[in-house]
């Protein structure tokens, strides 16, 4: 089945530094990838939609200059948390769907636990 | 505006019995619904889905029911197994698979041996 790989699974960084999270579709091509954020005991909140070869579409309230998204190829999207602060600590999850499968469900990566100290 | 709601944050059932997880939605444009299962520190895993043109979809121990008039869907797991213990998210979307998903808050299911 479709596999989405997310890296790293855990990262701890200091305030003010930047962190890059990678999301790869391993056995399928994805024109669209989605980035979600999950707060403890809360739902998954969509942050942005990443489109291959074009600018990402951000949800209301998400700072695009803080959460930089790049979707350089049909198998890779990256999320960079710039100038991280402790309130950015969260669980970030990416998802993608297969280019060639109509009505296919989204497949998710295993998430990245970001802790900003 | 929470368009997809799971009003029960937790559910506990005995092994072998039926688990029923409920989900309500407000957006009448949603035409495809999915259930995901999630373990801690992992991404959600797709379980089962249903199109708005159907009212039931079954896959092994999992059955999803859709009541469009009530804007309600439910996931039935029977028989429940301890390995089913996880958080279950209901999700909905408008249109094709390229569309964004809107998730409910999740329900923690615990199946006791």
PDB file of N, CA, C and O in Angstrom, chain A residues 36 43-46 59 106, chain B residues 1-6 23 25-27 30 32-34 36 89-94 99-105:
ATOM      1  N   UNK A  36      -0.430  18.952   8.787  1.00  0.00           N
ATOM      2  CA  UNK A  36      -1.327  19.099   9.923  1.00  0.00           C
ATOM      3  C   UNK A  36      -0.513  19.304  11.195  1.00  0.00           C
ATOM      4  O   UNK A  36       0.657  18.921  11.282  1.00  0.00           O
ATOM      5  N   UNK A  43      -7.872  17.736  17.917  1.00  0.00           N
ATOM      6  CA  UNK A  43      -7.963  17.220  16.565  1.00  0.00           C
ATOM      7  C   UNK A  43      -6.739  17.602  15.747  1.00  0.00           C
ATOM      8  O   UNK A  43      -5.912  18.394  16.181  1.00  0.00           O
ATOM      9  N   UNK A  44      -6.642  17.026  14.573  1.00  0.00           N
ATOM     10  CA  UNK A  44      -5.596  17.417  13.645  1.00  0.00           C
ATOM     11  C   UNK A  44      -6.066  18.677  12.913  1.00  0.00           C
ATOM     12  O   UNK A  44      -7.119  18.680  12.274  1.00  0.00           O
ATOM     13  N   UNK A  45      -5.260  19.720  13.016  1.00  0.00           N
ATOM     14  CA  UNK A  45      -5.616  20.986  12.400  1.00  0.00           C
ATOM     15  C   UNK A  45      -4.803  21.172  11.122  1.00  0.00           C
ATOM     16  O   UNK A  45      -3.572  21.143  11.164  1.00  0.00           O
ATOM     17  N   UNK A  46      -5.482  21.377  10.018  1.00  0.00           N
ATOM     18  CA  UNK A  46      -4.784  21.584   8.757  1.00  0.00           C
ATOM     19  C   UNK A  46      -4.069  22.926   8.796  1.00  0.00           C
ATOM     20  O   UNK A  46      -4.668  23.958   9.101  1.00  0.00           O
ATOM     21  N   UNK A  59      -3.810  27.891   5.702  1.00  0.00           N
ATOM     22  CA  UNK A  59      -5.091  28.091   6.373  1.00  0.00           C
ATOM     23  C   UNK A  59      -5.066  29.409   7.150  1.00  0.00           C
ATOM     24  O   UNK A  59      -4.000  29.938   7.504  1.00  0.00           O
ATOM     25  N   UNK A 106      -6.339   9.755   2.084  1.00  0.00           N
ATOM     26  CA  UNK A 106      -5.048  10.331   2.373  1.00  0.00           C
ATOM     27  C   UNK A 106      -4.225   9.343   3.187  1.00  0.00           C
ATOM     28  O   UNK A 106      -4.756   8.639   4.039  1.00  0.00           O
TER      29      UNK A 106
ATOM     30  N   UNK B   1     -15.142  27.222  14.062  1.00  0.00           N
ATOM     31  CA  UNK B   1     -16.338  26.509  13.594  1.00  0.00           C
ATOM     32  C   UNK B   1     -15.975  25.038  13.364  1.00  0.00           C
ATOM     33  O   UNK B   1     -15.321  24.706  12.388  1.00  0.00           O
ATOM     34  N   UNK B   2     -16.392  24.186  14.288  1.00  0.00           N
ATOM     35  CA  UNK B   2     -16.064  22.784  14.216  1.00  0.00           C
ATOM     36  C   UNK B   2     -17.072  22.105  13.316  1.00  0.00           C
ATOM     37  O   UNK B   2     -18.200  21.825  13.727  1.00  0.00           O
ATOM     38  N   UNK B   3     -16.681  21.817  12.083  1.00  0.00           N
ATOM     39  CA  UNK B   3     -17.616  21.253  11.119  1.00  0.00           C
ATOM     40  C   UNK B   3     -17.804  19.752  11.282  1.00  0.00           C
ATOM     41  O   UNK B   3     -18.766  19.186  10.771  1.00  0.00           O
ATOM     42  N   UNK B   4     -16.848  19.116  11.937  1.00  0.00           N
ATOM     43  CA  UNK B   4     -16.942  17.680  12.199  1.00  0.00           C
ATOM     44  C   UNK B   4     -16.763  17.496  13.700  1.00  0.00           C
ATOM     45  O   UNK B   4     -15.767  17.956  14.270  1.00  0.00           O
ATOM     46  N   UNK B   5     -17.721  16.844  14.327  1.00  0.00           N
ATOM     47  CA  UNK B   5     -17.685  16.726  15.778  1.00  0.00           C
ATOM     48  C   UNK B   5     -17.780  15.280  16.235  1.00  0.00           C
ATOM     49  O   UNK B   5     -18.613  14.520  15.745  1.00  0.00           O
ATOM     50  N   UNK B   6     -16.944  14.946  17.166  1.00  0.00           N
ATOM     51  CA  UNK B   6     -17.046  13.662  17.845  1.00  0.00           C
ATOM     52  C   UNK B   6     -17.275  13.999  19.306  1.00  0.00           C
ATOM     53  O   UNK B   6     -16.356  14.417  19.999  1.00  0.00           O
ATOM     54  N   UNK B  23     -20.095  10.301  15.006  1.00  0.00           N
ATOM     55  CA  UNK B  23     -19.551  11.509  14.408  1.00  0.00           C
ATOM     56  C   UNK B  23     -20.693  12.308  13.775  1.00  0.00           C
ATOM     57  O   UNK B  23     -21.558  11.725  13.110  1.00  0.00           O
ATOM     58  N   UNK B  25     -21.656  16.011  11.544  1.00  0.00           N
ATOM     59  CA  UNK B  25     -21.069  17.070  10.737  1.00  0.00           C
ATOM     60  C   UNK B  25     -22.116  18.119  10.415  1.00  0.00           C
ATOM     61  O   UNK B  25     -23.321  17.865  10.488  1.00  0.00           O
ATOM     62  N   UNK B  26     -21.633  19.289  10.083  1.00  0.00           N
ATOM     63  CA  UNK B  26     -22.568  20.393   9.807  1.00  0.00           C
ATOM     64  C   UNK B  26     -22.539  20.840   8.348  1.00  0.00           C
ATOM     65  O   UNK B  26     -23.509  21.431   7.872  1.00  0.00           O
ATOM     66  N   UNK B  27     -21.456  20.563   7.661  1.00  0.00           N
ATOM     67  CA  UNK B  27     -21.324  21.040   6.291  1.00  0.00           C
ATOM     68  C   UNK B  27     -21.999  20.068   5.319  1.00  0.00           C
ATOM     69  O   UNK B  27     -21.530  18.955   5.101  1.00  0.00           O
ATOM     70  N   UNK B  30     -20.050  18.208   2.370  1.00  0.00           N
ATOM     71  CA  UNK B  30     -19.194  17.024   2.524  1.00  0.00           C
ATOM     72  C   UNK B  30     -19.824  15.862   1.760  1.00  0.00           C
ATOM     73  O   UNK B  30     -21.019  15.584   1.895  1.00  0.00           O
ATOM     74  N   UNK B  32     -17.743  12.828   1.203  1.00  0.00           N
ATOM     75  CA  UNK B  32     -16.916  11.631   1.408  1.00  0.00           C
ATOM     76  C   UNK B  32     -16.426  11.659   2.840  1.00  0.00           C
ATOM     77  O   UNK B  32     -15.959  12.689   3.315  1.00  0.00           O
ATOM     78  N   UNK B  33     -16.558  10.510   3.507  1.00  0.00           N
ATOM     79  CA  UNK B  33     -16.242  10.442   4.924  1.00  0.00           C
ATOM     80  C   UNK B  33     -15.287   9.290   5.194  1.00  0.00           C
ATOM     81  O   UNK B  33     -15.375   8.225   4.562  1.00  0.00           O
ATOM     82  N   UNK B  34     -14.381   9.521   6.129  1.00  0.00           N
ATOM     83  CA  UNK B  34     -13.355   8.524   6.401  1.00  0.00           C
ATOM     84  C   UNK B  34     -13.184   8.364   7.905  1.00  0.00           C
ATOM     85  O   UNK B  34     -13.427   9.299   8.679  1.00  0.00           O
ATOM     86  N   UNK B  36     -10.165   7.192  10.626  1.00  0.00           N
ATOM     87  CA  UNK B  36      -8.752   6.909  10.815  1.00  0.00           C
ATOM     88  C   UNK B  36      -8.546   6.450  12.253  1.00  0.00           C
ATOM     89  O   UNK B  36      -9.228   6.872  13.182  1.00  0.00           O
ATOM     90  N   UNK B  89     -10.425   8.898  14.623  1.00  0.00           N
ATOM     91  CA  UNK B  89     -10.810  10.200  14.079  1.00  0.00           C
ATOM     92  C   UNK B  89     -11.774  10.001  12.921  1.00  0.00           C
ATOM     93  O   UNK B  89     -11.546   9.191  12.017  1.00  0.00           O
ATOM     94  N   UNK B  90     -12.822  10.765  12.953  1.00  0.00           N
ATOM     95  CA  UNK B  90     -13.733  10.869  11.836  1.00  0.00           C
ATOM     96  C   UNK B  90     -13.257  12.042  10.979  1.00  0.00           C
ATOM     97  O   UNK B  90     -12.794  13.056  11.515  1.00  0.00           O
ATOM     98  N   UNK B  91     -13.323  11.896   9.668  1.00  0.00           N
ATOM     99  CA  UNK B  91     -12.895  12.980   8.781  1.00  0.00           C
ATOM    100  C   UNK B  91     -13.856  13.082   7.612  1.00  0.00           C
ATOM    101  O   UNK B  91     -14.501  12.099   7.229  1.00  0.00           O
ATOM    102  N   UNK B  92     -13.918  14.269   7.047  1.00  0.00           N
ATOM    103  CA  UNK B  92     -14.824  14.494   5.920  1.00  0.00           C
ATOM    104  C   UNK B  92     -14.166  15.406   4.906  1.00  0.00           C
ATOM    105  O   UNK B  92     -13.269  16.184   5.233  1.00  0.00           O
ATOM    106  N   UNK B  93     -14.611  15.289   3.659  1.00  0.00           N
ATOM    107  CA  UNK B  93     -14.070  16.172   2.632  1.00  0.00           C
ATOM    108  C   UNK B  93     -15.144  16.466   1.598  1.00  0.00           C
ATOM    109  O   UNK B  93     -16.151  15.769   1.487  1.00  0.00           O
ATOM    110  N   UNK B  94     -14.866  17.497   0.826  1.00  0.00           N
ATOM    111  CA  UNK B  94     -15.730  17.869  -0.285  1.00  0.00           C
ATOM    112  C   UNK B  94     -14.998  17.538  -1.565  1.00  0.00           C
ATOM    113  O   UNK B  94     -13.851  17.930  -1.746  1.00  0.00           O
ATOM    114  N   UNK B  99      -8.772  16.871  -2.211  1.00  0.00           N
ATOM    115  CA  UNK B  99      -9.320  17.879  -1.320  1.00  0.00           C
ATOM    116  C   UNK B  99      -8.840  17.679   0.110  1.00  0.00           C
ATOM    117  O   UNK B  99      -8.525  16.587   0.539  1.00  0.00           O
ATOM    118  N   UNK B 100      -8.842  18.749   0.852  1.00  0.00           N
ATOM    119  CA  UNK B 100      -8.443  18.721   2.241  1.00  0.00           C
ATOM    120  C   UNK B 100      -9.448  17.954   3.084  1.00  0.00           C
ATOM    121  O   UNK B 100     -10.626  17.905   2.795  1.00  0.00           O
ATOM    122  N   UNK B 101      -8.959  17.360   4.143  1.00  0.00           N
ATOM    123  CA  UNK B 101      -9.807  16.666   5.102  1.00  0.00           C
ATOM    124  C   UNK B 101     -10.066  17.553   6.302  1.00  0.00           C
ATOM    125  O   UNK B 101      -9.185  18.273   6.757  1.00  0.00           O
ATOM    126  N   UNK B 102     -11.288  17.479   6.813  1.00  0.00           N
ATOM    127  CA  UNK B 102     -11.630  18.126   8.069  1.00  0.00           C
ATOM    128  C   UNK B 102     -11.853  17.029   9.096  1.00  0.00           C
ATOM    129  O   UNK B 102     -12.657  16.116   8.875  1.00  0.00           O
ATOM    130  N   UNK B 103     -11.138  17.135  10.217  1.00  0.00           N
ATOM    131  CA  UNK B 103     -11.170  16.072  11.218  1.00  0.00           C
ATOM    132  C   UNK B 103     -12.040  16.442  12.412  1.00  0.00           C
ATOM    133  O   UNK B 103     -12.154  17.612  12.784  1.00  0.00           O
ATOM    134  N   UNK B 104     -12.614  15.409  13.018  1.00  0.00           N
ATOM    135  CA  UNK B 104     -13.228  15.570  14.318  1.00  0.00           C
ATOM    136  C   UNK B 104     -12.155  15.548  15.395  1.00  0.00           C
ATOM    137  O   UNK B 104     -10.965  15.423  15.105  1.00  0.00           O
ATOM    138  N   UNK B 105     -12.586  15.672  16.639  1.00  0.00           N
ATOM    139  CA  UNK B 105     -11.639  15.780  17.754  1.00  0.00           C
ATOM    140  C   UNK B 105     -11.067  14.439  18.185  1.00  0.00           C
ATOM    141  O   UNK B 105     -10.115  14.384  18.949  1.00  0.00           O
TER     142      UNK B 105
END
